[in-house]
Amino acid sequence: MGRSRFISQQLRQQVAERAGFACEYCRLPQSLATSTFEIDHILARTHGGPTEIGNLCFACPVCNGAKHAQQRARDPESGRRVRLFNPRRDQWTRHFEWSDDIGDIIGKTAIGRATAVALDMNPPRIVRLRQVWASLGMFPHDD
Ligand SMILES: [Zn+2]
């Protein structure tokens, strides 16, 4: 079962609910997005990652697309390659924080910094939207 590529509707729903219907990387809520969110294999299938709840997370198409099968990335500060943020074992607020205007996701740790770059978490278009949503009190949701 864990070897299957197929993710049942029930499993999708479980993963989405556990995530509070927000991307577990960039925190974008599904309700503010026009595209349907995806189920990410934290350890990619190509690296033997199983399709089971402990290896899955809810991700927006931007983060999921940028992450692809990456497991490690370079910390822009130290230049060291580190593992990516893992929503199942890591706490978001330990590795990331918002800029004052909520536009940017700032990495607080090597893992946070590397993941923010690798997953392209601060494209200008999205930064602008976050600022507008924040000014309207629509974002971010409680951590
Ligand atoms: Zn995202």
CSV table of N, CA, C and O in Angstrom, one decimal, residues 19-118:
chain,number,residue,atom,x,y,z
A,19,ALA,N,-3.2,19.9,7.8
A,19,ALA,CA,-2.5,21.1,7.4
A,19,ALA,C,-3.3,22.4,7.6
A,19,ALA,O,-2.9,23.5,7.4
A,20,GLY,N,-4.6,22.2,8.0
A,20,GLY,CA,-5.5,23.4,8.2
A,20,GLY,C,-5.7,24.0,6.8
A,20,GLY,O,-6.0,25.2,6.7
A,21,PHE,N,-5.6,23.2,5.7
A,21,PHE,CA,-5.9,23.7,4.4
A,21,PHE,C,-5.0,24.8,3.9
A,21,PHE,O,-5.4,25.7,3.2
A,22,ALA,N,-3.8,24.8,4.4
A,22,ALA,CA,-2.8,25.8,4.0
A,22,ALA,C,-1.5,25.0,3.6
A,22,ALA,O,-1.2,24.0,4.2
A,23,CYS,N,-0.7,25.6,2.7
A,23,CYS,CA,0.5,25.0,2.3
A,23,CYS,C,1.4,24.9,3.5
A,23,CYS,O,1.6,25.9,4.3
A,24,GLU,N,2.0,23.7,3.7
A,24,GLU,CA,2.9,23.5,4.9
A,24,GLU,C,4.3,24.1,4.7
A,24,GLU,O,5.0,24.1,5.7
A,25,TYR,N,4.6,24.6,3.6
A,25,TYR,CA,5.9,25.3,3.3
A,25,TYR,C,5.7,26.8,3.4
A,25,TYR,O,6.3,27.5,4.3
A,26,CYS,N,4.8,27.4,2.6
A,26,CYS,CA,4.7,28.9,2.5
A,26,CYS,C,3.5,29.4,3.2
A,26,CYS,O,3.3,30.6,3.3
A,27,ARG,N,2.7,28.5,3.8
A,27,ARG,CA,1.5,28.9,4.6
A,27,ARG,C,0.4,29.6,3.8
A,27,ARG,O,-0.5,30.1,4.4
A,28,LEU,N,0.5,29.5,2.5
A,28,LEU,CA,-0.6,30.1,1.7
A,28,LEU,C,-1.9,29.2,1.9
A,28,LEU,O,-1.9,28.0,1.7
A,29,PRO,N,-3.0,29.8,2.3
A,29,PRO,CA,-4.2,29.1,2.5
A,29,PRO,C,-4.8,28.7,1.1
A,29,PRO,O,-4.8,29.5,0.2
A,30,GLN,N,-5.4,27.5,1.0
A,30,GLN,CA,-6.0,27.1,-0.2
A,30,GLN,C,-7.1,28.1,-0.6
A,30,GLN,O,-7.4,28.4,-1.7
A,31,SER,N,-7.8,28.6,0.5
A,31,SER,CA,-8.9,29.5,0.2
A,31,SER,C,-8.5,30.8,-0.5
A,31,SER,O,-9.4,31.5,-1.1
A,32,LEU,N,-7.2,31.2,-0.5
A,32,LEU,CA,-6.8,32.4,-1.1
A,32,LEU,C,-6.2,32.1,-2.5
A,32,LEU,O,-5.7,33.0,-3.2
A,33,ALA,N,-6.1,30.9,-2.9
A,33,ALA,CA,-5.4,30.5,-4.1
A,33,ALA,C,-6.4,30.1,-5.1
A,33,ALA,O,-7.5,29.6,-4.8
A,34,THR,N,-6.1,30.3,-6.4
A,34,THR,CA,-7.0,29.9,-7.5
A,34,THR,C,-6.7,28.5,-7.9
A,34,THR,O,-7.6,27.9,-8.6
A,35,SER,N,-5.5,28.0,-7.6
A,35,SER,CA,-5.2,26.6,-8.1
A,35,SER,C,-5.4,25.6,-7.0
A,35,SER,O,-5.2,26.0,-5.8
A,36,THR,N,-5.6,24.4,-7.4
A,36,THR,CA,-5.8,23.3,-6.4
A,36,THR,C,-4.5,22.9,-5.8
A,36,THR,O,-3.5,22.7,-6.5
A,37,PHE,N,-4.4,22.8,-4.5
A,37,PHE,CA,-3.2,22.4,-3.8
A,37,PHE,C,-2.9,20.9,-4.0
A,37,PHE,O,-3.8,20.1,-4.4
A,38,GLU,N,-1.7,20.5,-3.8
A,38,GLU,CA,-1.2,19.2,-4.1
A,38,GLU,C,-0.7,18.4,-2.9
A,38,GLU,O,-0.5,19.1,-1.8
A,39,ILE,N,-0.6,17.1,-3.0
A,39,ILE,CA,0.0,16.3,-1.9
A,39,ILE,C,1.4,16.1,-2.3
A,39,ILE,O,1.7,15.5,-3.3
A,40,ASP,N,2.3,16.6,-1.4
A,40,ASP,CA,3.7,16.4,-1.6
A,40,ASP,C,4.3,15.2,-0.9
A,40,ASP,O,3.9,15.0,0.3
A,41,HIS,N,5.1,14.5,-1.6
A,41,HIS,CA,5.9,13.4,-0.9
A,41,HIS,C,7.1,14.1,-0.3
A,41,HIS,O,8.0,14.6,-1.1
A,42,ILE,N,7.2,14.2,1.0
A,42,ILE,CA,8.3,14.9,1.6
A,42,ILE,C,9.6,14.3,1.2
A,42,ILE,O,10.6,14.9,0.7
A,43,LEU,N,9.8,13.0,1.4
A,43,LEU,CA,10.9,12.2,0.7
A,43,LEU,C,10.3,11.8,-0.6
A,43,LEU,O,9.3,11.0,-0.6
A,44,ALA,N,10.8,12.3,-1.7
A,44,ALA,CA,10.3,12.0,-3.0
A,44,ALA,C,10.1,10.5,-3.3
A,44,ALA,O,10.9,9.7,-2.9
A,45,ARG,N,9.1,10.2,-4.1
A,45,ARG,CA,8.9,8.8,-4.6
A,45,ARG,C,10.2,8.3,-5.2
A,45,ARG,O,10.5,7.1,-5.0
A,46,THR,N,10.8,9.2,-6.0
A,46,THR,CA,12.0,8.7,-6.7
A,46,THR,C,13.2,8.4,-5.8
A,46,THR,O,14.1,7.7,-6.2
A,47,HIS,N,13.1,8.9,-4.5
A,47,HIS,CA,14.1,8.5,-3.5
A,47,HIS,C,13.5,7.4,-2.6
A,47,HIS,O,14.1,7.2,-1.5
A,48,GLY,N,12.4,6.8,-3.0
A,48,GLY,CA,11.9,5.7,-2.2
A,48,GLY,C,10.9,6.1,-1.1
A,48,GLY,O,10.5,5.4,-0.2
A,49,GLY,N,10.5,7.4,-1.2
A,49,GLY,CA,9.5,7.9,-0.2
A,49,GLY,C,8.1,7.2,-0.4
A,49,GLY,O,7.6,7.2,-1.5
A,50,PRO,N,7.6,6.7,0.7
A,50,PRO,CA,6.3,6.0,0.6
A,50,PRO,C,5.1,6.9,0.5
A,50,PRO,O,5.2,8.1,1.0
A,51,THR,N,4.0,6.4,-0.1
A,51,THR,CA,2.8,7.2,-0.1
A,51,THR,C,2.0,6.8,1.2
A,51,THR,O,1.1,6.0,1.2
A,52,GLU,N,2.4,7.4,2.3
A,52,GLU,CA,1.7,7.2,3.6
A,52,GLU,C,1.7,8.5,4.3
A,52,GLU,O,2.6,9.3,4.1
A,53,ILE,N,0.8,8.6,5.2
A,53,ILE,CA,0.5,9.9,5.9
A,53,ILE,C,1.7,10.6,6.5
A,53,ILE,O,1.8,11.8,6.4
A,54,GLY,N,2.6,9.8,7.0
A,54,GLY,CA,3.8,10.3,7.7
A,54,GLY,C,4.8,10.9,6.7
A,54,GLY,O,5.7,11.6,7.2
A,55,ASN,N,4.7,10.6,5.4
A,55,ASN,CA,5.6,11.2,4.4
A,55,ASN,C,4.9,12.2,3.5
A,55,ASN,O,5.5,12.5,2.5
A,56,LEU,N,3.7,12.6,3.9
A,56,LEU,CA,2.9,13.4,3.0
A,56,LEU,C,2.7,14.8,3.6
A,56,LEU,O,2.6,14.9,4.8
A,57,CYS,N,2.6,15.8,2.8
A,57,CYS,CA,2.2,17.1,3.3
A,57,CYS,C,1.4,17.8,2.2
A,57,CYS,O,1.4,17.5,1.1
A,58,PHE,N,0.7,18.9,2.7
A,58,PHE,CA,-0.2,19.7,1.8
A,58,PHE,C,0.7,20.8,1.3
A,58,PHE,O,1.3,21.5,2.1
A,59,ALA,N,0.7,21.0,0.0
A,59,ALA,CA,1.6,22.0,-0.6
A,59,ALA,C,0.9,22.7,-1.7
A,59,ALA,O,0.2,22.1,-2.5
A,60,CYS,N,1.2,24.0,-1.8
A,60,CYS,CA,0.7,24.8,-3.0
A,60,CYS,C,1.5,24.4,-4.2
A,60,CYS,O,2.6,23.8,-4.1
A,61,PRO,N,0.9,24.6,-5.4
A,61,PRO,CA,1.7,24.2,-6.6
A,61,PRO,C,3.0,24.8,-6.8
A,61,PRO,O,3.9,24.3,-7.4
A,62,VAL,N,3.2,26.1,-6.3
A,62,VAL,CA,4.4,26.8,-6.4
A,62,VAL,C,5.5,26.1,-5.6
A,62,VAL,O,6.6,25.7,-6.1
A,63,CYS,N,5.2,25.8,-4.3
A,63,CYS,CA,6.2,25.1,-3.5
A,63,CYS,C,6.5,23.7,-4.0
A,63,CYS,O,7.6,23.3,-4.1
A,64,ASN,N,5.4,23.0,-4.3
A,64,ASN,CA,5.6,21.6,-4.7
A,64,ASN,C,6.4,21.5,-6.0
A,64,ASN,O,7.2,20.7,-6.2
A,65,GLY,N,6.1,22.5,-6.9
A,65,GLY,CA,6.8,22.5,-8.2
A,65,GLY,C,8.2,22.8,-8.1
A,65,GLY,O,9.1,22.2,-8.7
A,66,ALA,N,8.5,23.8,-7.2
A,66,ALA,CA,9.9,24.2,-7.0
A,66,ALA,C,10.7,23.1,-6.2
A,66,ALA,O,11.9,22.9,-6.5
A,67,LYS,N,10.0,22.5,-5.3
A,67,LYS,CA,10.7,21.4,-4.5
A,67,LYS,C,11.0,20.2,-5.4
A,67,LYS,O,12.1,19.7,-5.3
A,68,HIS,N,10.1,19.8,-6.2
A,68,HIS,CA,10.3,18.7,-7.0
A,68,HIS,C,10.9,17.5,-6.2
A,68,HIS,O,10.3,17.1,-5.2
A,69,ALA,N,12.0,16.9,-6.6
A,69,ALA,CA,12.5,15.8,-5.8
A,69,ALA,C,13.7,16.2,-4.9
A,69,ALA,O,14.4,15.4,-4.4
A,70,GLN,N,13.9,17.5,-4.8
A,70,GLN,CA,15.0,18.0,-3.9
A,70,GLN,C,14.8,17.5,-2.5
A,70,GLN,O,13.7,17.5,-1.9
A,71,GLN,N,15.9,17.1,-1.9
A,71,GLN,CA,15.9,16.8,-0.5
A,71,GLN,C,16.8,17.7,0.3
A,71,GLN,O,16.7,17.9,1.5
A,72,ARG,N,17.8,18.3,-0.4
A,72,ARG,CA,18.8,19.1,0.3
A,72,ARG,C,19.0,20.4,-0.6
A,72,ARG,O,18.7,20.4,-1.8
A,73,ALA,N,19.5,21.5,0.0
A,73,ALA,CA,19.7,22.7,-0.7
A,73,ALA,C,20.8,23.5,0.1
A,73,ALA,O,21.1,23.2,1.2
A,74,ARG,N,21.3,24.5,-0.6
A,74,ARG,CA,22.4,25.3,0.0
A,74,ARG,C,21.9,26.4,0.8
A,74,ARG,O,21.0,27.2,0.4
A,75,ASP,N,22.4,26.5,2.0
A,75,ASP,CA,22.1,27.7,2.9
A,75,ASP,C,22.8,28.9,2.3
A,75,ASP,O,24.1,28.9,2.2
A,76,PRO,N,22.1,29.9,1.9
A,76,PRO,CA,22.8,31.1,1.3
A,76,PRO,C,23.8,31.8,2.2
A,76,PRO,O,24.7,32.5,1.7
A,77,GLU,N,23.6,31.6,3.5
A,77,GLU,CA,24.5,32.3,4.4
A,77,GLU,C,25.8,31.6,4.6
A,77,GLU,O,26.9,32.2,4.5
A,78,SER,N,25.8,30.3,4.9
A,78,SER,CA,27.0,29.5,5.2
A,78,SER,C,27.5,28.8,3.9
A,78,SER,O,28.7,28.4,3.9
A,79,GLY,N,26.7,28.7,2.9
A,79,GLY,CA,27.1,27.9,1.7
A,79,GLY,C,27.1,26.4,1.9
A,79,GLY,O,27.3,25.7,1.0
A,80,ARG,N,26.7,26.0,3.1
A,80,ARG,CA,26.6,24.5,3.3
A,80,ARG,C,25.3,24.0,2.8
A,80,ARG,O,24.2,24.6,2.8
A,81,ARG,N,25.4,22.7,2.3
A,81,ARG,CA,24.1,22.0,1.9
A,81,ARG,C,23.5,21.4,3.1
A,81,ARG,O,24.1,20.7,3.8
A,82,VAL,N,22.2,21.6,3.3
A,82,VAL,CA,21.5,21.1,4.4
A,82,VAL,C,20.2,20.5,3.9
A,82,VAL,O,19.8,20.7,2.8
A,83,ARG,N,19.5,19.7,4.8
A,83,ARG,CA,18.3,19.1,4.4
A,83,ARG,C,17.2,20.2,4.3
A,83,ARG,O,17.3,21.2,4.9
A,84,LEU,N,16.2,19.9,3.5
A,84,LEU,CA,15.0,20.9,3.5
A,84,LEU,C,14.2,20.8,4.7
A,84,LEU,O,14.2,19.8,5.4
A,85,PHE,N,13.4,21.8,4.9
A,85,PHE,CA,12.4,21.8,6.0
A,85,PHE,C,11.5,20.6,5.8
A,85,PHE,O,11.0,20.4,4.7
A,86,ASN,N,11.2,19.9,6.9
A,86,ASN,CA,10.3,18.8,6.8
A,86,ASN,C,9.1,19.0,7.7
A,86,ASN,O,9.2,19.1,8.9
A,87,PRO,N,7.9,19.3,7.1
A,87,PRO,CA,6.7,19.7,7.9
A,87,PRO,C,6.3,18.6,8.9
A,87,PRO,O,5.6,19.0,9.9
A,88,ARG,N,6.7,17.4,8.8
A,88,ARG,CA,6.4,16.4,9.7
A,88,ARG,C,7.2,16.4,11.0
A,88,ARG,O,6.8,16.1,12.1
A,89,ARG,N,8.5,16.8,10.8
A,89,ARG,CA,9.4,16.8,12.0
A,89,ARG,C,9.8,18.1,12.5
A,89,ARG,O,10.3,18.3,13.6
A,90,ASP,N,9.6,19.2,11.7
A,90,ASP,CA,10.0,20.5,12.0
A,90,ASP,C,8.9,21.4,12.3
A,90,ASP,O,7.8,21.3,11.6
A,91,GLN,N,9.1,22.4,13.2
A,91,GLN,CA,8.1,23.4,13.5
A,91,GLN,C,8.3,24.6,12.6
A,91,GLN,O,9.5,25.1,12.6
A,92,TRP,N,7.3,25.1,11.9
A,92,TRP,CA,7.5,26.2,10.9
A,92,TRP,C,8.1,27.4,11.6
A,92,TRP,O,9.1,28.0,11.1
A,93,THR,N,7.6,27.8,12.8
A,93,THR,CA,8.0,29.0,13.4
A,93,THR,C,9.4,28.9,14.0
A,93,THR,O,10.0,29.9,14.3
A,94,ARG,N,10.0,27.7,14.1
A,94,ARG,CA,11.4,27.6,14.5
A,94,ARG,C,12.3,27.9,13.4
A,94,ARG,O,13.4,28.3,13.6
A,95,HIS,N,11.9,27.7,12.1
A,95,HIS,CA,12.8,27.8,11.0
A,95,HIS,C,12.5,29.0,10.1
A,95,HIS,O,13.3,29.4,9.3
A,96,PHE,N,11.2,29.6,10.3
A,96,PHE,CA,10.9,30.7,9.4
A,96,PHE,C,10.2,31.8,10.3
A,96,PHE,O,9.6,31.5,11.3
A,97,GLU,N,10.2,33.0,9.7
A,97,GLU,CA,9.4,34.1,10.3
A,97,GLU,C,9.0,35.0,9.1
A,97,GLU,O,9.6,35.0,8.1
A,98,TRP,N,8.0,35.8,9.4
A,98,TRP,CA,7.5,36.8,8.4
A,98,TRP,C,8.3,38.1,8.6
A,98,TRP,O,8.6,38.5,9.7
A,99,SER,N,8.5,38.8,7.5
A,99,SER,CA,9.0,40.1,7.5
A,99,SER,C,8.0,41.0,8.2
A,99,SER,O,6.8,40.6,8.3
A,100,ASP,N,8.3,42.2,8.6
A,100,ASP,CA,7.4,43.1,9.3
A,100,ASP,C,6.1,43.3,8.5
A,100,ASP,O,5.0,43.4,9.1
A,101,ASP,N,6.2,43.5,7.2
A,101,ASP,CA,5.0,43.7,6.4
A,101,ASP,C,4.4,42.4,5.9
A,101,ASP,O,3.5,42.5,5.0
A,102,ILE,N,4.9,41.3,6.4
A,102,ILE,CA,4.3,40.0,6.0
A,102,ILE,C,4.6,39.6,4.6
A,102,ILE,O,4.1,38.6,4.1
A,103,GLY,N,5.3,40.4,3.9
A,103,GLY,CA,5.5,40.1,2.4
A,103,GLY,C,6.5,38.9,2.3
A,103,GLY,O,6.2,38.0,1.4
A,104,ASP,N,7.5,38.9,3.1
A,104,ASP,CA,8.6,37.9,2.8
A,104,ASP,C,8.6,36.8,3.9
A,104,ASP,O,8.4,37.1,5.1
A,105,ILE,N,9.0,35.6,3.5
A,105,ILE,CA,9.3,34.5,4.5
A,105,ILE,C,10.8,34.6,4.7
A,105,ILE,O,11.6,34.5,3.7
A,106,ILE,N,11.2,34.7,5.9
A,106,ILE,CA,12.6,34.8,6.2
A,106,ILE,C,13.1,33.6,7.0
A,106,ILE,O,12.4,33.2,7.9
A,107,GLY,N,14.1,32.9,6.4
A,107,GLY,CA,14.7,31.8,7.1
A,107,GLY,C,15.4,32.2,8.4
A,107,GLY,O,16.2,33.1,8.3
A,108,LYS,N,15.1,31.5,9.5
A,108,LYS,CA,15.8,31.8,10.8
A,108,LYS,C,17.0,30.8,11.0
A,108,LYS,O,17.8,31.1,11.9
A,109,THR,N,17.0,29.7,10.3
A,109,THR,CA,18.0,28.7,10.5
A,109,THR,C,18.6,28.3,9.1
A,109,THR,O,18.0,28.8,8.1
A,110,ALA,N,19.6,27.6,9.1
A,110,ALA,CA,20.2,27.1,7.9
A,110,ALA,C,19.1,26.4,7.0
A,110,ALA,O,19.0,26.6,5.8
A,111,ILE,N,18.4,25.5,7.7
A,111,ILE,CA,17.3,24.8,7.0
A,111,ILE,C,16.2,25.7,6.5
A,111,ILE,O,15.8,25.6,5.3
A,112,GLY,N,15.9,26.7,7.3
A,112,GLY,CA,14.9,27.7,6.9
A,112,GLY,C,15.3,28.5,5.7
A,112,GLY,O,14.6,28.7,4.7
A,113,ARG,N,16.6,29.0,5.8
A,113,ARG,CA,17.1,29.8,4.7
A,113,ARG,C,17.3,29.0,3.4
A,113,ARG,O,16.9,29.5,2.3
A,114,ALA,N,17.8,27.8,3.5
A,114,ALA,CA,18.0,26.9,2.3
A,114,ALA,C,16.6,26.6,1.7
A,114,ALA,O,16.5,26.6,0.5
A,115,THR,N,15.6,26.3,2.5
A,115,THR,CA,14.3,25.9,2.0
A,115,THR,C,13.6,27.1,1.3
A,115,THR,O,13.0,27.0,0.3
A,116,ALA,N,13.8,28.3,1.9
A,116,ALA,CA,13.1,29.5,1.4
A,116,ALA,C,13.6,29.8,0.0
A,116,ALA,O,12.9,30.1,-0.9
A,117,VAL,N,15.0,29.6,-0.2
A,117,VAL,CA,15.5,29.8,-1.6
A,117,VAL,C,15.1,28.6,-2.5
A,117,VAL,O,14.7,28.9,-3.6
A,118,ALA,N,15.3,27.4,-2.1
A,118,ALA,CA,15.1,26.2,-2.9
A,118,ALA,C,13.6,26.2,-3.4
A,118,ALA,O,13.3,25.8,-4.5
